[in-house]
Amino acid sequence: IPPGDICVATRWDTAYRLYALNNTLFKVYLVQDFEPMFHGMGSHYLFAENTYRMNFYGIFGSPWLHDLMRDRYGFNGFAFRYGYNPAIYRPLPGLIRNPDQVAVYIRPRTIRRGFELLMGALQILKRLRPQTRIVLYGSAEPITGLPFACEQPGLLGQDQLAALYNSSALLLLTSLTNYSIIPVEAMACGAAVVDVRAPSIQSVFQSDQHLLLCDLNPWDMARRTAALLDAPRERDRLAHNAADFVRDMTWDKTYRDMARRLWDAFGAN
Protein backbone atom coordinates (compact mmCIF):
# COMPACT_ATOMS: atom_id res chain seq x y z
CA ILE A 1 0.00 0.00 0.00
CA PRO A 2 1.61 3.31 -1.05
CA PRO A 3 1.92 6.26 1.37
CA GLY A 4 -1.13 8.49 1.67
CA ASP A 5 -3.06 10.92 3.81
CA ILE A 6 -6.06 8.65 4.41
CA CYS A 7 -6.38 4.88 4.18
CA VAL A 8 -9.71 3.08 4.54
CA ALA A 9 -10.43 -0.53 5.55
CA THR A 10 -13.78 -1.90 4.38
CA ARG A 11 -13.88 -5.41 5.94
CA TRP A 12 -12.64 -6.92 9.17
CA ASP A 13 -9.89 -8.91 7.42
CA THR A 14 -8.51 -5.76 5.77
CA ALA A 15 -8.56 -3.89 9.09
CA TYR A 16 -5.54 -5.90 10.24
CA ARG A 17 -3.50 -4.64 7.29
CA LEU A 18 -4.58 -1.10 8.08
CA TYR A 19 -3.60 -1.55 11.73
CA ALA A 20 -0.07 -2.59 10.72
CA LEU A 21 0.32 0.27 8.25
CA ASN A 22 2.74 3.07 9.22
CA ASN A 23 2.76 5.24 6.10
CA THR A 24 -0.64 6.96 6.34
CA LEU A 25 -1.76 9.94 8.41
CA PHE A 26 -5.37 9.00 9.11
CA LYS A 27 -6.77 5.47 9.42
CA VAL A 28 -10.47 5.03 8.68
CA TYR A 29 -12.67 1.95 9.02
CA LEU A 30 -15.85 1.75 6.93
CA VAL A 31 -18.11 -0.54 8.98
CA GLN A 32 -20.96 -1.78 6.81
CA ASP A 33 -22.33 -4.45 9.14
CA PHE A 34 -21.66 -6.13 12.47
CA GLU A 35 -19.35 -8.68 10.89
CA PRO A 36 -18.78 -10.92 13.95
CA MET A 37 -22.35 -12.12 13.40
CA PHE A 38 -21.34 -13.51 10.01
CA HIS A 39 -19.68 -16.31 11.99
CA GLY A 40 -20.55 -18.56 14.90
CA MET A 41 -18.92 -17.82 18.23
CA GLY A 42 -15.30 -18.79 17.72
CA SER A 43 -12.00 -17.48 16.40
CA HIS A 44 -13.41 -15.65 13.39
CA TYR A 45 -16.08 -13.96 15.52
CA LEU A 46 -13.36 -12.72 17.85
CA PHE A 47 -11.01 -11.72 15.02
CA ALA A 48 -13.78 -9.57 13.51
CA GLU A 49 -14.84 -8.10 16.85
CA ASN A 50 -11.27 -7.15 17.80
CA THR A 51 -11.03 -4.81 14.80
CA TYR A 52 -13.46 -2.48 16.56
CA ARG A 53 -10.84 -1.90 19.25
CA MET A 54 -8.05 -0.75 16.90
CA ASN A 55 -8.54 2.98 17.48
CA PHE A 56 -9.53 3.81 13.90
CA TYR A 57 -11.92 6.58 12.89
CA GLY A 58 -15.25 5.00 11.94
CA ILE A 59 -17.75 5.49 9.15
CA PHE A 60 -20.82 3.43 10.05
CA GLY A 61 -23.52 2.14 7.72
CA SER A 62 -26.46 3.03 9.98
CA PRO A 63 -27.25 4.88 13.22
CA TRP A 64 -27.62 1.44 14.86
CA LEU A 65 -24.05 0.51 13.95
CA HIS A 66 -22.79 3.91 15.11
CA ASP A 67 -24.42 3.53 18.53
CA LEU A 68 -23.33 -0.09 18.88
CA MET A 69 -19.69 0.72 18.09
CA ARG A 70 -19.63 3.74 20.41
CA ASP A 71 -21.40 2.16 23.36
CA ARG A 72 -19.82 -1.30 23.29
CA TYR A 73 -16.31 -0.58 22.00
CA GLY A 74 -15.70 3.16 22.45
CA PHE A 75 -15.29 3.32 18.65
CA ASN A 76 -16.19 6.80 17.39
CA GLY A 77 -17.01 8.31 14.01
CA PHE A 78 -20.18 9.12 12.11
CA ALA A 79 -23.11 7.26 10.54
CA PHE A 80 -24.38 7.53 7.00
CA ARG A 81 -27.56 6.32 5.32
CA TYR A 82 -27.57 4.21 2.18
CA GLY A 83 -28.72 6.03 -0.93
CA TYR A 84 -30.12 5.27 -4.36
CA ASN A 85 -29.66 6.40 -7.96
CA PRO A 86 -32.75 8.46 -8.90
CA ALA A 87 -32.02 8.03 -12.61
CA ILE A 88 -32.76 4.29 -12.22
CA TYR A 89 -34.93 3.84 -9.14
CA ARG A 90 -38.01 5.96 -9.81
CA PRO A 91 -41.63 5.54 -10.87
CA LEU A 92 -41.59 4.15 -14.41
CA PRO A 93 -44.39 5.20 -16.77
CA GLY A 94 -46.20 2.41 -18.55
CA LEU A 95 -45.72 -0.24 -15.86
CA ILE A 96 -48.85 -1.46 -14.09
CA ARG A 97 -48.49 -2.37 -10.42
CA ASN A 98 -49.98 -5.80 -9.72
CA PRO A 99 -51.93 -5.51 -6.43
CA ASP A 100 -51.32 -9.20 -5.68
CA GLN A 101 -47.58 -9.33 -6.46
CA VAL A 102 -44.96 -9.56 -3.72
CA ALA A 103 -41.26 -9.23 -4.58
CA VAL A 104 -39.14 -11.17 -2.09
CA TYR A 105 -35.39 -10.68 -1.67
CA ILE A 106 -33.92 -14.09 -1.01
CA ARG A 107 -30.35 -15.22 -0.26
CA PRO A 108 -30.36 -18.89 0.86
CA ARG A 109 -26.62 -19.04 1.54
CA THR A 110 -26.49 -15.78 3.49
CA ILE A 111 -27.56 -16.66 7.02
CA ARG A 112 -28.30 -13.08 8.09
CA ARG A 113 -30.98 -12.80 5.36
CA GLY A 114 -33.26 -15.21 7.21
CA PHE A 115 -34.02 -17.65 4.38
CA GLU A 116 -35.94 -20.12 6.55
CA LEU A 117 -37.89 -17.31 8.21
CA LEU A 118 -39.00 -16.00 4.82
CA MET A 119 -39.88 -19.48 3.50
CA GLY A 120 -42.09 -20.14 6.50
CA ALA A 121 -43.81 -16.77 6.11
CA LEU A 122 -44.43 -17.30 2.39
CA GLN A 123 -45.87 -20.76 2.92
CA ILE A 124 -48.35 -19.36 5.44
CA LEU A 125 -49.07 -16.34 3.21
CA LYS A 126 -50.07 -18.59 0.30
CA ARG A 127 -52.47 -20.47 2.57
CA LEU A 128 -54.00 -17.23 3.86
CA ARG A 129 -54.12 -15.62 0.42
CA PRO A 130 -53.79 -18.13 -2.45
CA GLN A 131 -54.02 -15.46 -5.16
CA THR A 132 -50.73 -13.86 -4.03
CA ARG A 133 -48.11 -13.88 -6.78
CA ILE A 134 -44.64 -14.39 -5.30
CA VAL A 135 -41.48 -13.34 -7.13
CA LEU A 136 -38.25 -14.55 -5.52
CA TYR A 137 -35.08 -12.75 -6.62
CA GLY A 138 -31.49 -12.43 -5.46
CA SER A 139 -30.40 -16.07 -5.67
CA ALA A 140 -27.99 -17.13 -8.43
CA GLU A 141 -29.39 -20.67 -8.35
CA PRO A 142 -33.06 -21.71 -8.51
CA ILE A 143 -34.53 -22.85 -5.20
CA THR A 144 -36.10 -26.28 -5.62
CA GLY A 145 -38.66 -28.17 -3.58
CA LEU A 146 -40.68 -25.14 -2.50
CA PRO A 147 -44.20 -25.93 -1.20
CA PHE A 148 -45.76 -22.99 -3.04
CA ALA A 149 -45.83 -21.65 -6.60
CA CYS A 150 -43.56 -18.72 -7.39
CA GLU A 151 -41.45 -17.06 -10.04
CA GLN A 152 -37.66 -17.01 -9.75
CA PRO A 153 -35.97 -14.52 -12.09
CA GLY A 154 -32.68 -14.98 -10.20
CA LEU A 155 -30.07 -12.23 -10.09
CA LEU A 156 -31.35 -8.99 -11.60
CA GLY A 157 -29.64 -5.92 -12.98
CA GLN A 158 -30.54 -2.44 -11.81
CA ASP A 159 -33.06 -1.74 -14.59
CA GLN A 160 -34.71 -5.11 -13.98
CA LEU A 161 -34.91 -4.38 -10.26
CA ALA A 162 -36.54 -1.01 -10.91
CA ALA A 163 -39.11 -2.70 -13.17
CA LEU A 164 -39.82 -5.35 -10.51
CA TYR A 165 -40.32 -2.76 -7.78
CA ASN A 166 -42.58 -0.71 -10.05
CA SER A 167 -44.77 -3.71 -10.88
CA SER A 168 -45.05 -5.16 -7.35
CA ALA A 169 -47.51 -4.17 -4.64
CA LEU A 170 -44.83 -4.61 -2.01
CA LEU A 171 -41.33 -5.80 -1.24
CA LEU A 172 -40.78 -8.37 1.52
CA LEU A 173 -37.32 -8.89 3.03
CA THR A 174 -35.54 -9.52 6.31
CA SER A 175 -32.76 -7.28 7.64
CA LEU A 176 -31.44 -9.30 10.59
CA THR A 177 -28.12 -7.48 11.06
CA ASN A 178 -27.61 -4.16 9.30
CA TYR A 179 -30.14 -2.97 6.77
CA SER A 180 -29.30 -2.67 3.05
CA ILE A 181 -29.93 -0.41 0.07
CA ILE A 182 -32.80 -2.62 -1.11
CA PRO A 183 -35.70 -1.04 0.83
CA VAL A 184 -34.50 2.45 -0.14
CA GLU A 185 -34.47 1.57 -3.84
CA ALA A 186 -37.88 -0.11 -3.66
CA MET A 187 -39.39 2.88 -1.83
CA ALA A 188 -38.03 5.24 -4.50
CA CYS A 189 -39.93 3.15 -7.06
CA GLY A 190 -43.20 3.48 -5.17
CA ALA A 191 -43.42 0.00 -3.64
CA ALA A 192 -44.53 -0.55 -0.06
CA VAL A 193 -41.94 -2.35 2.05
CA VAL A 194 -42.38 -5.07 4.68
CA ASP A 195 -39.41 -5.86 6.92
CA VAL A 196 -38.77 -7.24 10.40
CA ARG A 197 -38.70 -5.21 13.58
CA ALA A 198 -34.92 -5.16 13.97
CA PRO A 199 -32.76 -2.35 15.45
CA SER A 200 -30.90 -1.44 12.25
CA ILE A 201 -33.97 -0.84 10.09
CA GLN A 202 -35.69 1.02 12.93
CA SER A 203 -32.67 3.31 13.36
CA VAL A 204 -33.09 4.55 9.77
CA PHE A 205 -36.85 4.39 9.26
CA GLN A 206 -37.88 5.62 12.66
CA SER A 207 -41.60 5.53 12.06
CA ASP A 208 -44.08 2.80 11.12
CA GLN A 209 -45.46 5.43 8.76
CA HIS A 210 -42.73 4.55 6.23
CA LEU A 211 -42.86 0.75 6.16
CA LEU A 212 -44.57 -2.21 7.78
CA LEU A 213 -42.49 -3.83 10.52
CA CYS A 214 -43.21 -7.40 11.62
CA ASP A 215 -42.24 -9.48 14.61
CA LEU A 216 -39.43 -11.97 14.09
CA ASN A 217 -41.63 -14.97 13.38
CA PRO A 218 -43.22 -16.31 10.15
CA TRP A 219 -46.81 -16.15 11.40
CA ASP A 220 -46.71 -12.42 12.10
CA MET A 221 -44.90 -11.73 8.83
CA ALA A 222 -47.49 -13.68 6.84
CA ARG A 223 -50.49 -12.23 8.65
CA ARG A 224 -49.34 -8.63 8.33
CA THR A 225 -48.31 -9.04 4.69
CA ALA A 226 -51.68 -10.56 3.79
CA ALA A 227 -53.51 -7.77 5.61
CA LEU A 228 -51.51 -5.10 3.78
CA LEU A 229 -52.20 -6.71 0.40
CA ASP A 230 -55.92 -6.60 1.24
CA ALA A 231 -55.77 -2.92 2.29
CA PRO A 232 -54.86 -0.95 -0.86
CA ARG A 233 -55.43 2.46 0.72
CA GLU A 234 -53.10 1.67 3.63
CA ARG A 235 -50.56 0.20 1.22
CA ASP A 236 -50.68 3.31 -0.96
CA ARG A 237 -50.32 5.54 2.11
CA LEU A 238 -47.22 3.67 3.27
CA ALA A 239 -45.71 3.75 -0.21
CA HIS A 240 -46.37 7.48 -0.57
CA ASN A 241 -44.87 8.29 2.83
CA ALA A 242 -41.83 6.13 2.08
CA ALA A 243 -41.22 7.74 -1.31
CA ASP A 244 -41.32 11.18 0.33
CA PHE A 245 -38.94 10.02 3.07
CA VAL A 246 -36.26 8.68 0.72
CA ARG A 247 -36.58 11.36 -1.97
CA ASP A 248 -33.45 13.21 -0.80
CA MET A 249 -31.51 10.07 0.12
CA THR A 250 -29.60 9.94 -3.15
CA TRP A 251 -26.06 8.63 -3.42
CA ASP A 252 -24.86 12.06 -4.60
CA LYS A 253 -26.08 13.65 -1.38
CA THR A 254 -24.71 10.79 0.72
CA TYR A 255 -21.27 11.03 -0.91
CA ARG A 256 -21.12 14.80 -0.40
CA ASP A 257 -22.09 14.47 3.26
CA MET A 258 -19.55 11.70 3.83
CA ALA A 259 -16.75 13.63 2.12
CA ARG A 260 -17.46 16.75 4.18
CA ARG A 261 -17.55 14.90 7.49
CA LEU A 262 -14.45 12.87 6.67
CA TRP A 263 -12.56 16.02 5.70
CA ASP A 264 -13.60 17.71 8.96
CA ALA A 265 -12.43 14.68 10.95
CA PHE A 266 -9.12 14.54 9.06
CA GLY A 267 -8.51 18.21 9.75
CA ALA A 268 -9.28 17.77 13.44
CA ASN A 269 -6.69 15.00 13.72
Short mmCIF file of N, CA and C in Angstrom, two decimals, residues 10 13 49 61 77-78 101 113 119 122 143 170 172 177 205 212 215 217 234 237-238 241 247:
data_model
loop_
_atom_site.label_atom_id
_atom_site.label_comp_id
_atom_site.label_asym_id
_atom_site.label_seq_id
_atom_site.Cartn_x
_atom_site.Cartn_y
_atom_site.Cartn_z
N THR A 10 -12.36 -1.73 4.65
CA THR A 10 -13.78 -1.90 4.38
C THR A 10 -14.33 -3.24 4.85
N ASP A 13 -11.18 -8.31 7.74
CA ASP A 13 -9.89 -8.91 7.42
C ASP A 13 -8.91 -7.90 6.82
N GLU A 49 -14.48 -9.02 15.77
CA GLU A 49 -14.84 -8.10 16.85
C GLU A 49 -13.64 -7.27 17.30
N GLY A 61 -22.45 2.25 8.70
CA GLY A 61 -23.52 2.14 7.72
C GLY A 61 -24.93 2.23 8.25
N GLY A 77 -16.98 7.90 15.41
CA GLY A 77 -17.01 8.31 14.01
C GLY A 77 -18.39 8.86 13.69
N PHE A 78 -18.85 8.63 12.48
CA PHE A 78 -20.18 9.12 12.11
C PHE A 78 -20.92 8.06 11.31
N GLN A 101 -48.96 -8.87 -6.27
CA GLN A 101 -47.58 -9.33 -6.46
C GLN A 101 -46.68 -8.88 -5.32
N ARG A 113 -29.80 -13.18 6.14
CA ARG A 113 -30.98 -12.80 5.36
C ARG A 113 -32.21 -13.63 5.70
N MET A 119 -39.18 -18.33 4.09
CA MET A 119 -39.88 -19.48 3.50
C MET A 119 -41.09 -19.86 4.33
N LEU A 122 -43.81 -17.20 3.71
CA LEU A 122 -44.43 -17.30 2.39
C LEU A 122 -45.36 -18.50 2.29
N ILE A 143 -34.24 -22.15 -6.46
CA ILE A 143 -34.53 -22.85 -5.20
C ILE A 143 -35.57 -23.92 -5.51
N LEU A 170 -45.73 -4.82 -3.14
CA LEU A 170 -44.83 -4.61 -2.01
C LEU A 170 -43.59 -5.47 -2.13
N LEU A 172 -40.94 -7.68 0.24
CA LEU A 172 -40.78 -8.37 1.52
C LEU A 172 -39.32 -8.80 1.65
N THR A 177 -29.25 -8.20 10.47
CA THR A 177 -28.12 -7.48 11.06
C THR A 177 -28.27 -6.02 10.64
N PHE A 205 -35.44 4.08 9.48
CA PHE A 205 -36.85 4.39 9.26
C PHE A 205 -37.52 4.40 10.62
N LEU A 212 -43.89 -1.30 6.85
CA LEU A 212 -44.57 -2.21 7.78
C LEU A 212 -43.52 -3.09 8.44
N ASP A 215 -42.99 -8.73 13.60
CA ASP A 215 -42.24 -9.48 14.61
C ASP A 215 -41.39 -10.55 13.93
N ASN A 217 -41.12 -13.62 13.52
CA ASN A 217 -41.63 -14.97 13.38
C ASN A 217 -42.46 -15.05 12.10
N GLU A 234 -54.20 1.66 2.67
CA GLU A 234 -53.10 1.67 3.63
C GLU A 234 -51.77 1.41 2.93
N ARG A 237 -50.76 4.53 1.16
CA ARG A 237 -50.32 5.54 2.11
C ARG A 237 -48.88 5.28 2.55
N LEU A 238 -48.59 4.03 2.87
CA LEU A 238 -47.22 3.67 3.27
C LEU A 238 -46.25 3.96 2.13
N ASN A 241 -45.70 7.76 1.75
CA ASN A 241 -44.87 8.29 2.83
C ASN A 241 -43.41 7.88 2.66
N ARG A 247 -36.79 10.54 -0.76
CA ARG A 247 -36.58 11.36 -1.97
C ARG A 247 -35.20 12.01 -1.98
#
